[in-house]
XYZ file of C-alpha atoms in Angstrom:
645
model
C 59.033 -28.298 42.966
C 59.999 -31.120 40.668
C 60.711 -30.988 37.031
C 57.009 -32.471 36.299
C 54.922 -29.881 38.115
C 57.449 -26.921 36.397
C 56.544 -28.381 33.123
C 52.854 -28.524 34.112
C 52.890 -24.458 35.061
C 54.661 -23.515 31.846
C 51.916 -25.232 29.834
C 49.314 -23.510 31.665
C 51.070 -20.271 31.012
C 51.497 -21.174 26.993
C 47.718 -22.179 27.277
C 46.585 -18.770 28.945
C 49.019 -16.953 26.245
C 47.410 -18.321 23.469
C 43.982 -17.567 24.649
C 45.075 -13.957 25.122
C 46.355 -14.347 21.497
C 42.850 -15.522 20.417
C 41.033 -12.648 22.019
C 43.574 -10.355 20.327
C 42.888 -11.601 17.267
C 38.969 -12.015 17.484
C 39.064 -8.203 18.251
C 41.381 -7.391 14.996
C 38.691 -9.238 12.806
C 41.386 -12.292 12.048
C 39.185 -15.131 10.661
C 40.241 -18.686 12.086
C 38.439 -22.110 10.914
C 35.069 -22.524 12.840
C 34.279 -25.663 14.510
C 31.350 -27.117 13.160
C 27.801 -26.580 15.487
C 26.587 -28.983 17.578
C 23.222 -27.305 17.378
C 20.521 -28.665 14.679
C 19.870 -26.929 11.520
C 16.682 -25.226 12.061
C 17.429 -24.090 15.487
C 21.075 -22.576 14.215
C 19.202 -20.064 11.600
C 18.730 -16.555 13.504
C 17.596 -13.712 11.268
C 18.995 -10.756 11.727
C 16.868 -7.559 10.955
C 19.258 -5.881 9.082
C 19.630 -8.451 6.399
C 15.684 -7.973 5.742
C 14.760 -5.449 3.144
C 11.103 -4.081 3.626
C 9.581 -3.165 0.029
C 6.273 -0.850 0.327
C 5.505 0.145 -3.251
C 2.718 2.974 -3.499
C 1.231 3.619 -6.817
C 2.989 6.907 -6.692
C 6.039 6.291 -3.767
C 7.930 3.879 -3.104
C 9.213 3.026 0.279
C 12.213 0.700 0.621
C 14.756 0.061 3.466
C 16.298 -2.220 6.090
C 14.236 -3.425 8.799
C 16.762 -1.685 11.167
C 16.365 1.626 9.523
C 14.625 4.576 11.309
C 12.959 5.663 8.046
C 12.806 4.393 4.565
C 14.430 5.553 1.291
C 11.433 7.486 -0.056
C 11.298 7.947 -4.077
C 8.641 8.435 -6.815
C 7.776 5.341 -8.524
C 8.789 5.929 -11.993
C 11.017 5.214 -14.534
C 11.997 6.630 -17.897
C 13.378 3.827 -20.650
C 15.379 5.179 -23.496
C 13.571 4.377 -27.025
C 15.410 1.348 -28.796
C 14.568 3.089 -32.135
C 15.408 6.570 -33.043
C 11.871 8.347 -34.448
C 9.718 6.167 -31.668
C 6.268 7.890 -30.463
C 6.944 9.164 -27.110
C 4.684 7.333 -24.510
C 3.982 8.998 -20.682
C 1.909 7.445 -18.243
C -0.785 9.927 -16.895
C -0.368 11.616 -13.446
C -3.159 13.528 -12.619
C -5.394 12.675 -15.634
C -7.182 9.287 -15.678
C -10.168 7.811 -17.466
C -13.603 8.956 -17.091
C -13.046 12.710 -16.855
C -13.888 14.038 -20.372
C -17.358 12.401 -20.941
C -20.453 14.916 -21.267
C -21.755 14.176 -17.639
C -18.460 15.051 -15.966
C -18.568 18.826 -15.854
C -22.329 18.568 -14.838
C -21.450 16.127 -12.326
C -18.641 18.428 -10.784
C -20.913 21.151 -10.171
C -23.599 19.181 -8.760
C -20.812 17.740 -6.008
C -19.599 21.035 -5.655
C -22.929 22.224 -4.620
C -23.135 19.369 -1.852
C -19.917 20.997 -0.599
C -21.242 24.186 -0.460
C -24.071 23.325 1.230
C -21.813 21.162 3.949
C -19.588 23.805 4.457
C -22.902 26.289 5.167
C -24.337 23.809 7.397
C -21.351 23.099 10.118
C -20.988 25.767 11.946
C -17.939 27.384 13.117
C -16.350 26.969 16.493
C -17.530 30.210 18.077
C -20.894 29.009 16.905
C -21.282 31.746 13.975
C -22.058 30.156 10.198
C -19.378 30.660 7.729
C -20.107 33.057 5.223
C -19.122 31.307 2.224
C -16.984 33.204 -0.692
C -17.861 33.366 -4.369
C -14.844 32.186 -7.128
C -15.923 35.745 -8.461
C -14.555 37.588 -5.645
C -11.050 36.129 -5.912
C -10.984 35.875 -10.019
C -11.381 39.439 -10.178
C -7.807 40.353 -8.298
C -6.056 36.979 -9.775
C -7.067 38.345 -13.200
C -4.660 41.255 -12.576
C -1.852 39.339 -11.460
C 1.341 39.422 -13.479
C 4.321 37.169 -12.164
C 7.382 38.890 -10.521
C 10.862 37.597 -12.012
C 13.131 36.583 -8.804
C 15.915 35.222 -10.862
C 16.578 35.094 -14.517
C 17.495 30.926 -14.063
C 15.916 28.634 -11.719
C 18.994 26.744 -11.314
C 16.752 23.505 -12.181
C 18.285 21.533 -14.945
C 16.717 18.612 -16.922
C 18.488 14.992 -16.164
C 21.608 14.610 -18.258
C 21.054 12.278 -20.690
C 24.230 12.816 -22.725
C 25.787 9.461 -21.717
C 22.650 7.807 -23.149
C 21.449 5.693 -20.352
C 18.948 3.018 -20.828
C 16.803 4.082 -18.024
C 16.476 6.601 -15.442
C 14.890 6.405 -11.835
C 12.743 8.338 -9.264
C 13.477 12.215 -9.578
C 15.576 11.370 -12.414
C 13.168 10.345 -14.493
C 10.618 12.882 -13.469
C 13.346 15.823 -14.715
C 13.906 14.184 -18.266
C 13.714 16.809 -21.058
C 10.048 15.884 -23.043
C 12.046 16.362 -26.074
C 14.493 13.590 -25.187
C 14.022 10.209 -26.289
C 12.516 8.257 -23.176
C 9.287 6.868 -22.350
C 8.097 7.678 -18.568
C 6.251 4.841 -16.622
C 4.502 4.520 -13.685
C 4.694 0.863 -13.189
C 1.773 1.074 -10.306
C -1.937 2.494 -10.457
C -4.308 2.526 -7.771
C -2.483 -0.111 -6.253
C -2.308 -2.671 -8.789
C 0.186 -3.216 -11.800
C -0.559 -0.637 -14.473
C -1.091 -2.706 -17.110
C -2.369 -1.170 -20.329
C -2.627 -1.442 -24.355
C 0.181 1.417 -24.393
C 4.190 0.894 -24.634
C 5.352 -0.924 -21.712
C 1.907 -1.725 -20.277
C 2.416 -5.572 -20.673
C 2.573 -7.364 -17.709
C 6.140 -8.418 -18.781
C 7.238 -5.273 -19.366
C 5.468 -3.764 -15.792
C 7.687 -6.554 -13.657
C 10.618 -5.670 -15.349
C 10.165 -1.926 -14.508
C 9.814 -3.160 -11.112
C 12.698 -5.319 -10.919
C 14.877 -2.501 -12.451
C 13.495 0.612 -10.242
C 14.175 -1.806 -6.825
C 17.089 -3.112 -7.788
C 18.333 0.562 -8.436
C 17.552 1.786 -4.835
C 18.939 -1.680 -3.475
C 22.064 -0.919 -4.846
C 22.057 2.787 -4.848
C 20.340 3.806 -1.403
C 20.588 0.976 0.500
C 24.224 -0.029 -0.767
C 23.852 -3.659 -1.285
C 24.921 -5.351 -4.244
C 22.796 -7.306 -6.142
C 24.818 -10.550 -5.815
C 24.743 -10.204 -2.252
C 20.870 -10.637 -2.283
C 20.795 -14.070 -1.535
C 21.849 -13.091 1.933
C 18.782 -11.351 2.733
C 15.390 -11.478 3.289
C 11.997 -9.597 1.639
C 9.043 -8.295 3.558
C 6.579 -7.363 0.520
C 3.628 -4.900 1.646
C 0.506 -5.277 -0.678
C -2.827 -4.168 -0.822
C -5.620 -5.614 1.333
C -7.496 -6.152 -2.048
C -4.766 -7.475 -3.937
C -4.817 -9.209 -7.447
C -3.406 -13.074 -6.563
C -1.818 -13.156 -10.238
C -0.164 -10.076 -9.854
C 1.407 -10.496 -6.482
C 2.197 -14.460 -7.763
C 4.407 -12.585 -10.492
C 5.962 -10.103 -8.080
C 6.954 -12.668 -5.805
C 8.594 -14.778 -8.409
C 10.456 -11.810 -9.611
C 11.861 -11.089 -6.266
C 12.508 -14.498 -5.541
C 13.906 -16.046 -8.392
C 15.036 -12.829 -11.029
C 16.480 -10.810 -7.731
C 17.584 -13.727 -5.834
C 16.167 -12.637 -2.184
C 16.832 -15.886 -0.302
C 12.972 -15.721 1.135
C 10.196 -13.984 1.350
C 6.800 -13.126 3.696
C 3.979 -11.140 1.751
C 1.609 -9.243 4.301
C -1.104 -6.690 4.170
C -0.430 -2.877 4.447
C -3.689 -2.808 6.859
C -2.409 -4.860 9.294
C 1.437 -3.781 8.773
C -0.335 -0.346 9.843
C -1.485 -1.825 12.611
C 1.904 -2.934 13.654
C 3.600 0.233 13.071
C 1.444 2.655 15.086
C 1.227 -0.051 18.186
C -2.490 -0.681 18.098
C -3.908 -4.544 18.492
C -7.192 -3.097 16.638
C -8.078 -0.949 14.339
C -10.605 0.385 11.341
C -7.395 1.162 8.827
C -8.394 3.977 6.525
C -5.521 4.226 4.185
C -5.924 7.652 1.459
C -3.075 7.155 -0.834
C -2.191 9.152 -4.297
C -4.601 6.950 -6.453
C -6.841 5.147 -4.052
C -8.202 4.669 -0.766
C -8.754 1.257 0.805
C -10.426 0.497 4.651
C -10.577 -2.496 6.485
C -10.622 -3.624 9.875
C -7.743 -5.078 11.835
C -8.772 -7.391 14.853
C -5.325 -8.798 16.669
C -3.796 -8.976 13.906
C -5.960 -10.080 11.187
C -8.010 -8.232 8.199
C -11.705 -8.670 8.501
C -12.176 -10.281 4.578
C -16.061 -8.773 4.696
C -14.797 -5.386 5.747
C -12.249 -4.711 3.456
C -13.539 -2.139 0.709
C -11.227 -0.517 -2.270
C -12.000 3.280 -3.321
C -11.219 3.906 -6.742
C -9.798 7.739 -5.905
C -7.166 9.424 -3.686
C -4.813 12.073 -3.261
C -4.426 13.205 -6.976
C -8.147 13.500 -7.415
C -8.029 15.700 -4.746
C -5.117 17.818 -6.715
C -6.700 17.629 -9.986
C -10.292 19.271 -8.652
C -7.819 21.710 -6.832
C -6.786 22.779 -10.150
C -10.130 23.231 -11.626
C -11.103 25.103 -8.676
C -8.100 27.408 -9.315
C -8.934 27.837 -12.858
C -12.347 29.195 -12.054
C -10.849 31.725 -9.686
C -8.248 32.815 -12.480
C -4.906 31.109 -11.543
C -2.388 33.087 -12.620
C -0.196 30.938 -13.477
C -1.760 30.089 -17.256
C 0.449 27.673 -18.486
C -0.302 25.026 -16.241
C -1.281 21.883 -17.971
C -1.954 18.569 -16.358
C -0.696 16.691 -19.106
C 3.022 18.440 -18.152
C 4.327 16.420 -14.990
C 6.286 19.141 -13.657
C 3.116 21.425 -13.274
C 1.632 18.123 -11.617
C 4.139 18.199 -9.317
C 3.276 21.829 -8.346
C -0.062 21.308 -8.077
C 0.881 18.536 -5.790
C 2.769 21.210 -4.141
C 0.273 23.893 -4.256
C -2.506 21.350 -2.544
C -0.114 20.315 0.385
C 0.219 23.796 1.215
C -2.552 25.700 1.048
C -5.549 23.082 1.318
C -7.054 22.731 4.638
C -10.302 20.838 6.467
C -10.652 24.001 9.174
C -14.125 25.181 8.808
C -12.649 28.455 11.329
C -10.550 29.379 8.272
C -13.004 31.714 6.451
C -12.668 34.684 3.875
C -10.249 35.636 1.414
C -6.558 35.309 1.895
C -3.673 36.172 0.016
C -0.538 33.807 -0.894
C 2.267 33.489 -2.772
C 4.227 30.753 -4.252
C 7.187 30.022 -6.846
C 7.963 28.431 -9.986
C 11.402 26.715 -11.062
C 11.148 24.839 -14.222
C 14.475 23.922 -16.239
C 15.446 26.430 -19.093
C 13.149 29.121 -17.345
C 13.515 32.118 -14.811
C 12.372 31.534 -11.253
C 9.034 33.478 -11.001
C 6.844 34.773 -7.915
C 3.505 35.036 -8.369
C 0.492 36.278 -6.197
C -2.975 34.571 -5.978
C -6.035 35.376 -3.855
C -7.900 32.355 -2.532
C -11.385 31.696 -0.794
C -13.395 28.452 -0.259
C -11.292 26.599 -2.545
C -8.732 25.205 -0.220
C -11.793 23.800 1.924
C -13.594 22.521 -1.446
C -11.031 20.306 -2.719
C -10.113 18.141 0.272
C -14.006 17.856 0.737
C -13.880 16.124 -2.558
C -12.994 12.986 -0.503
C -16.538 13.086 1.248
C -18.344 13.904 -1.897
C -16.608 12.159 -5.017
C -19.128 13.396 -7.427
C -16.925 16.614 -7.106
C -13.809 14.593 -8.939
C -16.220 14.004 -12.268
C -15.360 10.762 -12.842
C -18.164 8.764 -15.404
C -18.702 5.611 -16.316
C -15.708 4.055 -13.823
C -15.900 1.168 -11.233
C -15.204 3.467 -8.347
C -15.663 0.571 -5.362
C -13.900 -2.629 -5.042
C -14.860 -5.359 -2.439
C -12.843 -8.459 -2.096
C -13.707 -11.182 -4.684
C -13.258 -14.972 -4.061
C -10.615 -16.122 -6.032
C -11.161 -17.417 -9.533
C -8.798 -20.721 -8.957
C -5.737 -21.277 -9.817
C -4.101 -24.155 -12.231
C -0.922 -23.992 -10.020
C -3.144 -24.406 -6.440
C -5.131 -27.688 -6.727
C -5.818 -27.058 -2.956
C -7.229 -23.714 -3.726
C -10.306 -22.576 -1.862
C -12.801 -23.968 -4.201
C -11.271 -27.654 -3.984
C -11.682 -27.018 -0.137
C -15.224 -26.033 -0.172
C -16.309 -29.035 -2.207
C -14.057 -31.289 -0.119
C -15.379 -29.807 3.083
C -19.150 -30.993 2.570
C -17.901 -34.478 1.987
C -16.092 -34.141 4.999
C -18.611 -33.637 7.013
C -21.272 -35.593 5.322
C -18.733 -38.491 5.503
C -17.724 -37.857 9.314
C -21.407 -38.625 10.460
C -20.516 -42.253 10.375
C -17.878 -43.800 12.045
C -17.097 -45.879 9.416
C -16.142 -43.184 7.144
C -14.235 -41.707 9.946
C -12.083 -45.102 9.585
C -11.995 -44.477 5.882
C -10.646 -40.971 6.515
C -7.840 -42.015 9.239
C -6.444 -44.675 6.762
C -3.170 -44.092 5.210
C -4.008 -42.926 1.419
C -7.530 -43.353 1.887
C -9.067 -40.873 -0.582
C -11.950 -38.657 -0.456
C -14.084 -40.262 -2.740
C -11.384 -40.765 -4.862
C -10.837 -36.838 -5.458
C -7.649 -36.792 -3.197
C -5.598 -39.738 -4.821
C -4.158 -37.770 -7.510
C -3.603 -34.713 -5.021
C -1.913 -36.803 -2.697
C -2.215 -38.477 0.731
C -4.677 -37.541 3.547
C -1.439 -36.415 5.597
C -1.991 -33.024 3.589
C -5.170 -32.766 5.049
C -3.752 -31.205 8.202
C -2.493 -28.282 6.280
C -5.786 -27.089 3.839
C -7.859 -25.648 6.938
C -4.990 -23.536 7.928
C -4.660 -22.333 4.592
C -8.229 -20.830 4.835
C -7.076 -19.311 7.918
C -8.448 -21.570 10.552
C -4.694 -22.410 11.978
C -2.381 -20.174 14.049
C -0.316 -19.181 10.691
C 1.884 -16.401 12.047
C 0.432 -13.341 13.821
C -2.876 -13.092 15.266
C -2.969 -16.708 15.837
C -6.647 -18.528 14.957
C -7.793 -15.901 12.305
C -11.726 -16.743 12.963
C -13.030 -13.713 11.673
C -11.822 -14.885 7.699
C -12.380 -18.143 8.126
C -15.020 -18.024 5.056
C -14.420 -21.626 3.792
C -17.540 -21.153 2.025
C -19.740 -18.391 0.661
C -22.504 -19.024 3.494
C -21.838 -20.674 7.149
C -24.480 -23.063 6.463
C -23.346 -24.336 3.269
C -20.390 -26.862 4.942
C -23.426 -29.023 6.178
C -25.062 -29.543 2.363
C -24.123 -32.613 0.394
C -21.870 -32.189 -2.769
C -24.690 -32.036 -5.668
C -26.328 -29.240 -3.261
C -23.399 -27.306 -2.967
C -22.848 -26.270 -6.665
C -26.210 -24.674 -6.317
C -25.919 -22.645 -3.124
C -22.492 -21.211 -4.762
C -23.911 -20.499 -7.996
C -26.877 -19.069 -6.387
C -24.632 -17.249 -4.191
C -22.301 -15.849 -6.799
C -25.659 -14.350 -8.524
C -26.727 -12.914 -5.388
C -23.162 -11.517 -4.805
C -22.512 -10.004 -8.521
C -26.329 -8.280 -7.921
C -24.950 -6.637 -5.051
C -21.398 -5.889 -6.434
C -22.623 -4.020 -9.538
C -25.094 -1.877 -7.819
C -22.358 -1.272 -5.021
C -19.138 -0.684 -7.571
C -20.501 2.219 -9.832
C -21.259 4.593 -6.930
C -18.252 6.084 -5.647
C -18.783 6.475 -1.624
C -17.768 8.997 0.426
C -14.847 8.464 2.844
C -17.022 8.921 5.906
C -19.783 6.625 4.242
C -17.208 4.061 3.497
C -16.027 3.732 7.029
C -19.338 3.454 8.675
C -20.158 0.807 5.810
C -16.631 -1.464 6.686
C -16.857 -1.303 10.323
C -20.716 -2.053 9.709
C -19.423 -5.265 7.877
C -17.920 -6.862 10.803
C -19.240 -9.602 12.574
C -20.252 -8.764 16.049
C -21.485 -5.481 17.973
C -17.851 -6.125 19.971
C -15.905 -5.650 17.164
C -18.005 -2.738 15.854
C -17.349 -0.917 19.151
C -13.783 -1.723 19.182
C -13.775 -0.354 15.588
C -15.138 2.976 16.418
C -12.842 3.844 18.794
C -9.611 3.209 16.874
C -10.187 4.594 13.628
C -6.454 5.162 12.201
C -6.004 7.045 9.375
C -2.430 6.485 7.374
C -1.494 7.346 3.883
C -0.372 10.888 2.454
C -3.844 11.793 1.370
C -5.673 13.340 4.481
C -2.985 15.248 5.798
C -4.663 18.624 5.659
C -4.784 20.816 8.600
C -7.974 20.028 10.668
C -8.582 16.811 9.130
C -9.095 14.927 12.102
C -11.135 16.790 13.972
C -13.567 16.906 10.410
C -13.613 13.179 9.735
C -14.252 12.616 13.534
C -17.673 15.158 13.318
C -18.717 13.198 10.258
C -18.243 9.842 11.386
C -20.439 10.813 14.956
C -23.421 12.765 13.049
C -23.532 9.781 10.467
C -23.130 7.075 13.109
C -25.907 4.814 13.408
C -28.433 5.669 16.243
C -28.119 2.205 18.315
C -24.446 2.755 18.030
C -24.196 5.936 19.956
C -25.355 4.533 22.995
C -22.852 1.784 23.044
C -19.429 3.409 21.854
C -18.134 5.511 24.382
C -15.915 7.570 22.359
C -15.139 7.605 18.482
C -11.655 8.422 18.329
C -9.828 9.336 14.877
C -5.870 8.856 15.108
C -3.913 10.684 12.328
C -0.587 10.576 13.913
C 0.104 7.873 16.259
C 3.168 8.159 18.175
C 3.783 11.297 16.304
C 4.781 9.566 12.930
C 4.435 10.364 9.599
C 1.132 8.458 8.475
C 2.694 8.027 4.917
C 5.336 5.471 6.642
C 3.548 3.599 9.396
C 2.432 0.929 6.957
C 6.357 0.513 6.086
C 7.384 0.762 9.842
C 4.864 -2.141 10.425
C 6.424 -4.002 7.910
C 10.187 -3.686 10.104
C 7.972 -4.494 13.029
C 7.120 -7.727 11.561
C 10.614 -8.653 10.727
C 11.537 -8.836 14.545
C 8.964 -10.790 15.821
C 9.488 -14.528 16.417
C 6.135 -15.325 15.395
C 7.051 -14.335 11.852
C 9.319 -17.125 11.641
C 6.642 -19.954 10.370
C 5.656 -17.397 7.633
C 9.283 -17.036 5.133
C 8.483 -18.552 1.970
C 12.247 -19.504 0.853
C 13.668 -19.513 -2.535
C 13.782 -23.531 -2.836
C 10.194 -24.174 -1.550
C 8.954 -21.299 -4.321
C 10.578 -23.249 -6.788
C 9.024 -26.335 -5.749
C 5.654 -25.488 -4.897
C 4.929 -22.128 -6.453
C 1.680 -20.314 -5.552
C 0.575 -23.253 -3.081
C 3.145 -21.516 -0.457
C 1.106 -18.420 -0.610
C -1.580 -20.207 0.637
C 0.228 -22.183 3.151
C 2.282 -19.369 4.533
C 0.785 -15.646 4.513
C -1.133 -14.494 7.452
C -4.340 -13.656 5.375
C -6.753 -16.078 3.755
C -4.943 -16.304 0.288
């Protein structure tokens, strides 16, 4: 072997050794300078699900976690804020109490509702074909009046939150256990799915947004163990109600991107995420929350705008009604007050433990429960209950039982009022769409439309070139903006389909006539509190075609924590089949109510759907980046949201 060949062999061996060293260093995690990649920038970005935080803010519960987490962190959505000055009056947002309960007609309305409930209980036979024997409250009352609590322990071992170090705020469970004698205000920043704006302390938009920012930041730091300075590496998926307040969503997105510093965000509707989480392509989603019940028909990832309905009652109204029924039956824990947050928590627990929708459970039954409060002994109470356990949850089907008077009880999807930051909103689109249709009738106008910079009667000249027109229909739901592709179900440029064929002058009249007609319908509709079964039938009936309606009847998905009663699935199914239009009974093969898809907790299905959304390739074009938001603001929501903004 020549000297040159020996040197060549040695060089190869050294190269092999160097390769081995590199492999060892990589295994040990030693960082080496990385050569710049040859791939172009957009293709290089691969979103990792563990760097996506999914936030589902409920009125009473916050669910938040990484998209890769099996279960989200779940905490009460509440904050206690320390008084800035001594001697300040205490303020506490109500939990079970609400407006419209103490009107002169309230009690009469409750009694009437209860009569209807009793009639419905009597009319439905038990599974053995026998009618249920009603149990009067007096029978339980005679027993409960004699009950005195037994002392289990001289100390309940439950303590008030330690505030000796004067923390400026406390979040979640710690906030619930703040001693009322401490100088703290208690705020629930959301109510009935919207920001909890009110005239009292901490009720301004700025204050509520500050509360949300503190609560979410606290959970991200403490429970997800993500330092706030690292949020620039994370993205966020925010779940919003189906009937949303545009101004509120805009402010929350602003807070997440600019104040908290997430790098990008997707905003999506709870109902659509619920279908993703349950693995259904289409469903009539019934979300019974603590404060509100929302319904919406979702088909192939698109929420049908006309089918959206929000009812201003939920699980907390059932809890309050159960307390009223317990009092009629001489509730042995006589100190119980709806203004006391720990009593509210106890009542919530009693409702979840005792209440049911199973007609076969009848007669008087004995139960027991414990009270464990700070600075008090642990007590054991006996209680005898009859129909109260069935009557309370039936309030969801007969909402007059809640005794709410003079409040707006039903909301439909309103048309956007317009936004000064968004010049191409749907009002602009409505006006220009008719002009486009008029002008496209002649070839001369078509040429004018295609000419660069050619305006539509001068209107586009100040807004930008015609190149932007290609984006406009997409913002209205006709383009494949994310999941579900072309959202034909939501393509509602004008209030009626024929409007696009009208001239510009006629559009204004048509719009005003349509609005006055719609306002009249809404004012009749909103004062009524629809029962849950009637609301489902109304929502499905608003779907465009019989084929879609058939799909919805065969897949009614119930999510949220407000209807998690034993027997709820069979009870709801029975009521829907009985109230279905006769024409549909022949068409629909089987009506199906799904309450626990894949044996999942119905309270977490929407959050799970948000986590699924983060992993889909089709969501890539839905991300709104921080820089884009800084530059274009709310217009990005219209362009990128997977629903008609």
